[in-house]
Coordinates of C-alpha atoms and ligand atoms in Angstrom, one line a residue:
X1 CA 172.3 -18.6 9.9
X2 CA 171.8 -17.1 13.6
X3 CA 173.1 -18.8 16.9
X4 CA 170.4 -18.9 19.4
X5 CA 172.1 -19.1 22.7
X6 CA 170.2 -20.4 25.7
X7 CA 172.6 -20.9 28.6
X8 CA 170.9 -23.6 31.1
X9 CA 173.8 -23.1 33.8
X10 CA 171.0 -22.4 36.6
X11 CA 169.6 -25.9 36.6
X12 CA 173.1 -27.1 37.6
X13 CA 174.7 -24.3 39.6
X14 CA 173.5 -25.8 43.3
X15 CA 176.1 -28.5 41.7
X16 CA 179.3 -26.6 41.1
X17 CA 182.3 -26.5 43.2
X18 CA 183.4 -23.1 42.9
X19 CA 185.7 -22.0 41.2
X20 CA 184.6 -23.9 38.0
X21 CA 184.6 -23.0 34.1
X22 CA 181.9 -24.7 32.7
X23 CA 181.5 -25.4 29.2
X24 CA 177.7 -25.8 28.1
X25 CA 177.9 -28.1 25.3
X26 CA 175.0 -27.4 23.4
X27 CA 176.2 -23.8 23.0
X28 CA 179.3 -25.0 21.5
X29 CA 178.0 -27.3 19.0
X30 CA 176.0 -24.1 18.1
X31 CA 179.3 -22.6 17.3
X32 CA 180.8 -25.1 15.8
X33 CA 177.2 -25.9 13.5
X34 CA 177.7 -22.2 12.1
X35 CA 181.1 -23.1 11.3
X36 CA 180.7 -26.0 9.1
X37 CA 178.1 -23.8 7.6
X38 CA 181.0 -21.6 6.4
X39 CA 182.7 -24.4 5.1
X40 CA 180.6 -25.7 3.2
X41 CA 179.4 -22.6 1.7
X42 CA 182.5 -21.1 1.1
X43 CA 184.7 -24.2 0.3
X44 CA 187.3 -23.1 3.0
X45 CA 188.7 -25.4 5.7
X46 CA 188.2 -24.5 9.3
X47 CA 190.9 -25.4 11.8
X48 CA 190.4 -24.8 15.5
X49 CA 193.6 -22.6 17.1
X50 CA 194.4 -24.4 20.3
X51 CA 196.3 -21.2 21.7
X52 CA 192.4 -20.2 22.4
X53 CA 190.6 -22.6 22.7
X54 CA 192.0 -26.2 23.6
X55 CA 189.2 -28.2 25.9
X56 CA 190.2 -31.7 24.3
X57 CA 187.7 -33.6 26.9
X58 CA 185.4 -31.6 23.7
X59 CA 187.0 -33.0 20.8
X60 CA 184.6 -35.6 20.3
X61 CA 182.2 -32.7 19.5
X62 CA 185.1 -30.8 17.4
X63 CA 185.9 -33.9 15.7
X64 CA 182.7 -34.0 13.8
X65 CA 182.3 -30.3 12.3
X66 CA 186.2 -29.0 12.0
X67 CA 188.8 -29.5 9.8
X68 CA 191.7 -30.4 12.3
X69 CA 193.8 -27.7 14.8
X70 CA 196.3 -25.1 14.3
X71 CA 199.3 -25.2 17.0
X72 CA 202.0 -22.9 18.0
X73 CA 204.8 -25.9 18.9
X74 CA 205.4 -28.9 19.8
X75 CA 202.9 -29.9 22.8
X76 CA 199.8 -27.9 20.8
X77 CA 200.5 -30.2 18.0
X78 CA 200.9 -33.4 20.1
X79 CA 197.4 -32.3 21.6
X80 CA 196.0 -32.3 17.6
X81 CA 197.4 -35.4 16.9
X82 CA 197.1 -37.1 19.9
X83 CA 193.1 -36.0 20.5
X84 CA 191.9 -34.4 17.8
X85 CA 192.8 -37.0 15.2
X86 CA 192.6 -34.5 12.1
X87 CA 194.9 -32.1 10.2
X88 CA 197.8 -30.4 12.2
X89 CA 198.9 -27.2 11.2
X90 CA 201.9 -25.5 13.2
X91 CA 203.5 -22.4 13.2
X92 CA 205.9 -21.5 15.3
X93 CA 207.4 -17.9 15.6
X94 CA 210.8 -20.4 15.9
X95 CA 211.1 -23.5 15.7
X96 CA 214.1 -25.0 17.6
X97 CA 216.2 -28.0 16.3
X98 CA 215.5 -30.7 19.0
X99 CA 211.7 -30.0 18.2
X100 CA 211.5 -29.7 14.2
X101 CA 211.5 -33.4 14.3
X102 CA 208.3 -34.6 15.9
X103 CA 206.6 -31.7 14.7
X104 CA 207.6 -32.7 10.9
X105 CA 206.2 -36.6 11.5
X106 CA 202.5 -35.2 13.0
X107 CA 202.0 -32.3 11.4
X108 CA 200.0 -32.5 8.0
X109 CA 201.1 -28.3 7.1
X110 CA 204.0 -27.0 8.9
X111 CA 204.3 -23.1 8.4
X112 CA 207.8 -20.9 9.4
X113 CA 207.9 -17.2 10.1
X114 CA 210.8 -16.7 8.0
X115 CA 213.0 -17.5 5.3
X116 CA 216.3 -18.5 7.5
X117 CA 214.2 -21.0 9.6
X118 CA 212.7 -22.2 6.1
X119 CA 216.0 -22.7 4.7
X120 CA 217.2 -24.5 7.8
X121 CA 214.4 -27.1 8.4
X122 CA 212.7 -27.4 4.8
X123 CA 214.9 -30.6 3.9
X124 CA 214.5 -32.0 7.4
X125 CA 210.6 -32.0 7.5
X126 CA 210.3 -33.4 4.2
X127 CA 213.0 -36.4 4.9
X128 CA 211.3 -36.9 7.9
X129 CA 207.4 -36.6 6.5
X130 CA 207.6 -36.7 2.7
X131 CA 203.8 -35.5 2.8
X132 CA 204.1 -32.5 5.0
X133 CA 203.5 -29.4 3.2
X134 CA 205.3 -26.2 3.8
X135 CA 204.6 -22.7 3.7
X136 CA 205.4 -19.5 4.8
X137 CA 203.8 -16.6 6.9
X138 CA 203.6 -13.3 5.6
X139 CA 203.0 -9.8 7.4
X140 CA 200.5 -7.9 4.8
X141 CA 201.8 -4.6 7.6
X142 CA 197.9 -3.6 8.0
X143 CA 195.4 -4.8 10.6
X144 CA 192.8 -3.1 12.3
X145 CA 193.6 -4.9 15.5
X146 CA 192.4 -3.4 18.8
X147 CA 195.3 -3.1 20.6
X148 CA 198.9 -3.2 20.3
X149 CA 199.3 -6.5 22.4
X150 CA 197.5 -7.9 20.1
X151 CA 198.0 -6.6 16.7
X152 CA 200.1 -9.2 14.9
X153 CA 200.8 -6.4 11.9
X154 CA 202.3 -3.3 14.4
X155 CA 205.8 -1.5 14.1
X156 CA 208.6 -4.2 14.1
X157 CA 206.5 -6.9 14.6
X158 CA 208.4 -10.3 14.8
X159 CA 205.7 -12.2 13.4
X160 CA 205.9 -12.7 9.7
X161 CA 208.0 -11.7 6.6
X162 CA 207.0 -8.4 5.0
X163 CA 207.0 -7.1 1.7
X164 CA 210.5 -6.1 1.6
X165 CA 212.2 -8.6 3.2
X166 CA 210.2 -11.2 0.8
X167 CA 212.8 -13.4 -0.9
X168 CA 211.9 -13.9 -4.2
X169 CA 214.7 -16.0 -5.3
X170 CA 213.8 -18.6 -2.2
X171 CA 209.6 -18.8 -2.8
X172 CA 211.1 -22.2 -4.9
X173 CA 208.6 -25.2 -5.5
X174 CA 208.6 -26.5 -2.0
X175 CA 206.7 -23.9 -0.7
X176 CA 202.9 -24.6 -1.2
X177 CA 201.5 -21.9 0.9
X178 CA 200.9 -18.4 1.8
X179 CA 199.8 -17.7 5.9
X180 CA 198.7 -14.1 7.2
X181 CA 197.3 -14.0 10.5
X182 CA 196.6 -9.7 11.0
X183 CA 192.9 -10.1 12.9
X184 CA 192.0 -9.7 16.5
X185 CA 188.2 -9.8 17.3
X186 CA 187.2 -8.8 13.7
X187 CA 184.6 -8.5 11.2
X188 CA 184.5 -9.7 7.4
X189 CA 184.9 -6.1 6.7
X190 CA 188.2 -6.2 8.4
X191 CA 189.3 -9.4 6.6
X192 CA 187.8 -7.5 3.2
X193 CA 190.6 -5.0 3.9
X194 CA 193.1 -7.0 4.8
X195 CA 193.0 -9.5 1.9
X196 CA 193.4 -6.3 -0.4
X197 CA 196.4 -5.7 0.8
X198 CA 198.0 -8.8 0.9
X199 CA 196.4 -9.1 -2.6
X200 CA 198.1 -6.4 -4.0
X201 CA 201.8 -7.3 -1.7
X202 CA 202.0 -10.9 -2.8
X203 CA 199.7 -11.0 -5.7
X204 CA 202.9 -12.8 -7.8
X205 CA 202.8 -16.0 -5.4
X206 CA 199.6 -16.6 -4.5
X207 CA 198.7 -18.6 -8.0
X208 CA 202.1 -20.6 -7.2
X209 CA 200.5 -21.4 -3.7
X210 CA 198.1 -24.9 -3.1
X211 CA 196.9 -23.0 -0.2
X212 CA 196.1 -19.4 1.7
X213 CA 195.7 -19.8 5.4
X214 CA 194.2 -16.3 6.5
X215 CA 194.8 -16.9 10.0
X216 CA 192.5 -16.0 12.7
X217 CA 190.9 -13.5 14.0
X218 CA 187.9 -13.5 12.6
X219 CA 184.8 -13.3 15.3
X220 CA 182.6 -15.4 13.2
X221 CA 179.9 -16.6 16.0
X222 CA 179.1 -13.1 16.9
X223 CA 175.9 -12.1 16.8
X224 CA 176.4 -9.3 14.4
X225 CA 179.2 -10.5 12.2
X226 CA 178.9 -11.2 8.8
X227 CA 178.6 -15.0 7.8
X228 CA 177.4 -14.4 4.4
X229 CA 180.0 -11.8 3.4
X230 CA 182.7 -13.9 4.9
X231 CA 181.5 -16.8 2.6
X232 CA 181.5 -14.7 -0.3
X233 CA 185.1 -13.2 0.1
X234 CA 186.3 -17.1 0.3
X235 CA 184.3 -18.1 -2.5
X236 CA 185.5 -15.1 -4.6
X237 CA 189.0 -15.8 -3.6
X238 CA 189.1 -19.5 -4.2
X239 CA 187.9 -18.4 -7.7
X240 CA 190.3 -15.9 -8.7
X241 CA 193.2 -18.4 -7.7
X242 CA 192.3 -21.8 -7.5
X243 CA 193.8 -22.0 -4.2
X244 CA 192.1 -23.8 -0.7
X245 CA 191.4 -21.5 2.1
X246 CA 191.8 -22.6 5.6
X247 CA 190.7 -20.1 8.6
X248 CA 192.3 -21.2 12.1
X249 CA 189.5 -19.2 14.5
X250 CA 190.1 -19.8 18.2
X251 CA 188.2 -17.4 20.0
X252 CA 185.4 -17.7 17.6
X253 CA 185.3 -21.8 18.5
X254 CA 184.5 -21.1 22.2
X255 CA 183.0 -17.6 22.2
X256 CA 179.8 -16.9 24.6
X257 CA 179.7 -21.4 24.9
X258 CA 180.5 -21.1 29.0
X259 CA 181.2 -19.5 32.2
X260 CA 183.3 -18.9 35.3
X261 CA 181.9 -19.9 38.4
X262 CA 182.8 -18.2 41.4
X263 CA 182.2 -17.4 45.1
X264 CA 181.7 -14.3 47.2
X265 CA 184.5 -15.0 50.2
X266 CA 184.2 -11.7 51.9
X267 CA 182.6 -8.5 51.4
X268 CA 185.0 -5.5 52.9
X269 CA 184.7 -1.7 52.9
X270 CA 186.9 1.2 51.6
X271 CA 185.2 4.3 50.9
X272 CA 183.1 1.2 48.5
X273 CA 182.0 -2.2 49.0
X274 CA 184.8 -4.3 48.0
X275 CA 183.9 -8.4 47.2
X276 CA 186.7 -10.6 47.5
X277 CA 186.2 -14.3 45.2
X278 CA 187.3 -17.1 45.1
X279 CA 188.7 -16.4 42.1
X280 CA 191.4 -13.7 40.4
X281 CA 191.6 -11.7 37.1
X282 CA 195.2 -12.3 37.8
X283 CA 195.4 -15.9 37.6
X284 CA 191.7 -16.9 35.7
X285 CA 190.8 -14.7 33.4
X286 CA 194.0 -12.5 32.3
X287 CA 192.5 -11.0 29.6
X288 CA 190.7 -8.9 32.0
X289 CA 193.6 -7.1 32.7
X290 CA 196.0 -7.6 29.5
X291 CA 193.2 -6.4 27.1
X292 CA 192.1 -5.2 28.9
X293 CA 187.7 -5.0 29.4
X294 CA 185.1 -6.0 31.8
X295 CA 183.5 -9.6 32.0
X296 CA 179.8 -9.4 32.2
X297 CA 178.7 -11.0 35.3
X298 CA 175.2 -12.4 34.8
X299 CA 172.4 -10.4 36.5
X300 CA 174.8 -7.9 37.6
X301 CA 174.8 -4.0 35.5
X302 CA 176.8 -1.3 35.6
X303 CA 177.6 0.5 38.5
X304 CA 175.1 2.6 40.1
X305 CA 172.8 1.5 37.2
X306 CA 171.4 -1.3 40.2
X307 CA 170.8 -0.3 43.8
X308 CA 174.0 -1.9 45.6
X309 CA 177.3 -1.7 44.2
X310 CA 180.4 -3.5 44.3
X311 CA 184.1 -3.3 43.2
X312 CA 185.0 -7.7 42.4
X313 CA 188.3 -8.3 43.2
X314 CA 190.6 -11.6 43.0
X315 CA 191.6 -13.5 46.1
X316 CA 195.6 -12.7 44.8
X317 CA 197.8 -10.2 46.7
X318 CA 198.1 -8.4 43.2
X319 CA 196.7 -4.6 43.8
X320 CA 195.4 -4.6 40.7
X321 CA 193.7 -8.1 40.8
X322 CA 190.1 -6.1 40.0
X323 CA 187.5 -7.3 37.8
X324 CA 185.2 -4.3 37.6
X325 CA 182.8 -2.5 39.5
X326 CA 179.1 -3.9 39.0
X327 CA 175.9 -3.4 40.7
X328 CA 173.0 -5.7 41.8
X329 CA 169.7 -6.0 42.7
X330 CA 170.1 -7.4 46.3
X331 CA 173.3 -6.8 48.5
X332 CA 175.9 -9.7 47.9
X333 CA 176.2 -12.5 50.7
X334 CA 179.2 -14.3 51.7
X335 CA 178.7 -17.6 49.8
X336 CA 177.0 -16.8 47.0
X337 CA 177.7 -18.0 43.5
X338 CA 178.6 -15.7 40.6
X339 CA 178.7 -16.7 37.2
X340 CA 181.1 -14.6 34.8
X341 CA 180.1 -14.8 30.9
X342 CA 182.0 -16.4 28.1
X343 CA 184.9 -18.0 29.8
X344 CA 185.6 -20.3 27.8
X345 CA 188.3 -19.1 25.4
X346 CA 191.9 -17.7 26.2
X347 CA 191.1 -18.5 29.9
X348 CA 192.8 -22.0 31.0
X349 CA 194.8 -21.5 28.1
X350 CA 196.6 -19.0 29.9
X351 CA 195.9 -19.9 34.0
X352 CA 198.7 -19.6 36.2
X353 CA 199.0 -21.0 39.6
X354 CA 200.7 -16.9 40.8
X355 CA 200.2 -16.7 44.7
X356 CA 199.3 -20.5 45.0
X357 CA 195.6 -19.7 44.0
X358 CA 193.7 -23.0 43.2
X359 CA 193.1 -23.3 39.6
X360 CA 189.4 -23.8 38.7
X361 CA 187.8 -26.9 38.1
X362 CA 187.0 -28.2 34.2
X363 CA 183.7 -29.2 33.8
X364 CA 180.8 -29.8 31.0
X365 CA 177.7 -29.2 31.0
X366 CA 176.6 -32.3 28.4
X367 CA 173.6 -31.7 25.9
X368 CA 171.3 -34.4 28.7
X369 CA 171.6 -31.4 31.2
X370 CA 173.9 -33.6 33.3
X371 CA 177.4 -31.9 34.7
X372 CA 180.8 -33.8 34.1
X373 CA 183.7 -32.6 36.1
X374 CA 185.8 -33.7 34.1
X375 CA 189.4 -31.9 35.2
X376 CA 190.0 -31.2 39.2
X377 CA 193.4 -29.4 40.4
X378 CA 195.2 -30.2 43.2
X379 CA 197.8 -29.0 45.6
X380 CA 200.5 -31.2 43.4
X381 CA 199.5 -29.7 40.3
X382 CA 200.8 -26.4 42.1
X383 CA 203.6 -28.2 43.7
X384 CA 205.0 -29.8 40.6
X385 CA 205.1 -26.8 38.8
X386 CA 207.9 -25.4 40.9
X387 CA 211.0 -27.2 42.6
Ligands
LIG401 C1 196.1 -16.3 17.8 C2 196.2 -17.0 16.5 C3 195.1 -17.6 16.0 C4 193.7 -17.5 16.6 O1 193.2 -16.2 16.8 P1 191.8 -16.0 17.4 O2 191.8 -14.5 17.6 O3 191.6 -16.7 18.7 O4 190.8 -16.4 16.4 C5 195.2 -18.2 14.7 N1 196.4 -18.2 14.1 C6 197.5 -17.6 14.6 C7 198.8 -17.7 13.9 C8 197.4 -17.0 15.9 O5 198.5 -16.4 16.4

């Protein structure tokens, strides 16, 4: 099963008040299509992970394809329970006291990154939400993650209990599952590896376990990833331990299903045309700078590849508020619209209002080609923030 992806942004984009995400509905139905495919060929339960991609004004849509949400605390897991309507998972790198409770009551799996906080809130989840199963994340200590920001499984990481600090004498009854989460932007030949090691780490508890959550990660609606390996590994793991398998993807929910919007404010010179946006790297799309990589911008190459070419920059004072260097076919003009690719996940998530920059619109493109603004910011949004 391919995604065809057919982005129909032009028929709206006279519409858009810049700066705008837009999140073309019909690409992430694709997305989220391929992923019940998954489940129900593999048997494994899909949970969306809010930390990427957490447009709820979508959930109707999620609703009817995923499993429920993942969430890192106590406001991710309200926004499961309060919009999703489905299984919460959380996980928390700690929880604190004056949270544990409302997170016990909504949350259907609640998963601790080490045996002290285990020990600590184990008998107060289960007063509080009899039902609540508990578990436990592990740190197999391999991942082929891209970079150290972002590899869950590098030297002293805080996140998860390795081998050797494994209490044996506390994996008691209670604890009905086994969480890794080692993948950034990976393939099923990552996860293959991956799985082999926790295999042959924790091989003794994972037939004691109800459940294996292997995390996320895993950049499933990519063109060239591997559905039908993927499938397989769950199948054949399912089989070998009678366990159910829940995936938590984020990225994967929202890849390639929308853009960034944004306008050309001035066009300055130094030694290279510089365009200044309406928008910032800084503030919009951090992972431009944190991973970091260059957005494509549609009908735009690399530099020199097109007769004129430009450096994008935000509109924030930060130096280094660059978005890459592009070319185009005809010289940009003060007004025009640009539309950066696949914006959708890890974007809004992460916005900051940094120099007082507006923060872009929310909108939808729905399935009838019509666009729904359906989240404007204003000055109090900024305002309220601070004191
Ligand atoms: C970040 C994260 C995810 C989602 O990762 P993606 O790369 O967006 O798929 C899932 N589970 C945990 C524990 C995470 O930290």
């Amino acid at each position: 099963m391919k995604i065809k992806r057919v982005s129909k942004i032009e028929s709206i984009l006279d519409k858009v008040k810049t700066p705008s995400y837009i999140c073309e509905e019909h690409l992430l139905e694709e997305n989220l299509k391929l992923l019940k495919y998954i489940k129900e060929q593999s048997g494994a339960k899909i949970l969306v992970a809010l930390k990427g991609f957490a447009m709820w004004s979508t959930f109707d849509l999620v609703r009817k394809y995923l499993d429920g949400a993942t969430a890192s605390g106590l406001w991710e897991a309200r926004l499961s329970f309060e919009e999703l309507k489905k299984e919460t998972h959380t996980y928390s790198p700690a929880f604190k006291e004056e949270d544990i409770f409302y997170i016990a009551k909504i949350s259907d799996h609640i998963i601790f990154n080490s045996f002290n906080q285990l020990k600590k809130y184990k008998k107060i989840a289960k007063d509080i939400n009899p039902n609540i199963s508990i578990g436990i994340r592990v740190n197999p200590e391999y991942s082929s993650a891209p970079v150290d920001l972002y590899n869950p499984c590098g030297a002293f990481s805080r996140l998860g209990v390795t081998k050797s600090e494994f209490k044996k004498e506390e994996f008691d009854d209670e604890i009905e599952g086994l969480h890794f989460h080692a993948l950034c932007e990976e393939s099923a030949n990552s996860l293959e590896k991956v799985l082999k090691v926790f295999e042959e780490k924790f091989k003794e508890y994972i037939p004691k376990c109800k459940w294996i959550n292997f995390g996320g990660g895993h950049h499933i609606t990519r063109d060239d990833y591997d559905v039908e390996k993927l499938i397989d590994l769950i199948k054949k793991f399912k089989k070998r331990y009678e366990v159910e398998v829940y995936l938590e993807p984020g990225e994967a929910v929202g890849w390639q299903s929308g853009v960034l919007v944004a306008e050309v404010v001035d066009i300055v010179h130094n030694k290279m045309d510089i365009a200044i946006l309406d928008t910032s790297a800084e503030t919009h799309m951090p992972d431009v700078l944190a991973m970091p990589y260059r957005p494509e911008v549609r009908g735009a190459a690399k530099p020199f590849e097109k007769p004129y070419t430009y450096r994008l920059g935000g509109n924030s004072c930060l130096a280094g508020d660059i978005i890459g260097d592009y070319s185009f076919d005809e010289p940009l003009k003060i007004g025009q619209k640009l539309i950066f690719e696949d914006m959708i996940h890890y974007t809004f998530v992460k916005n900051t209002t940094f120099n007082g920059i507006q923060l872009p619109s929310l909108a939808i493109l729905k399935k009838d080609g019509s666009l729904k603004v359906v989240k404007e910011f204003t000055y109090e949004d900024f305002k309220n923030r601070l004191s």
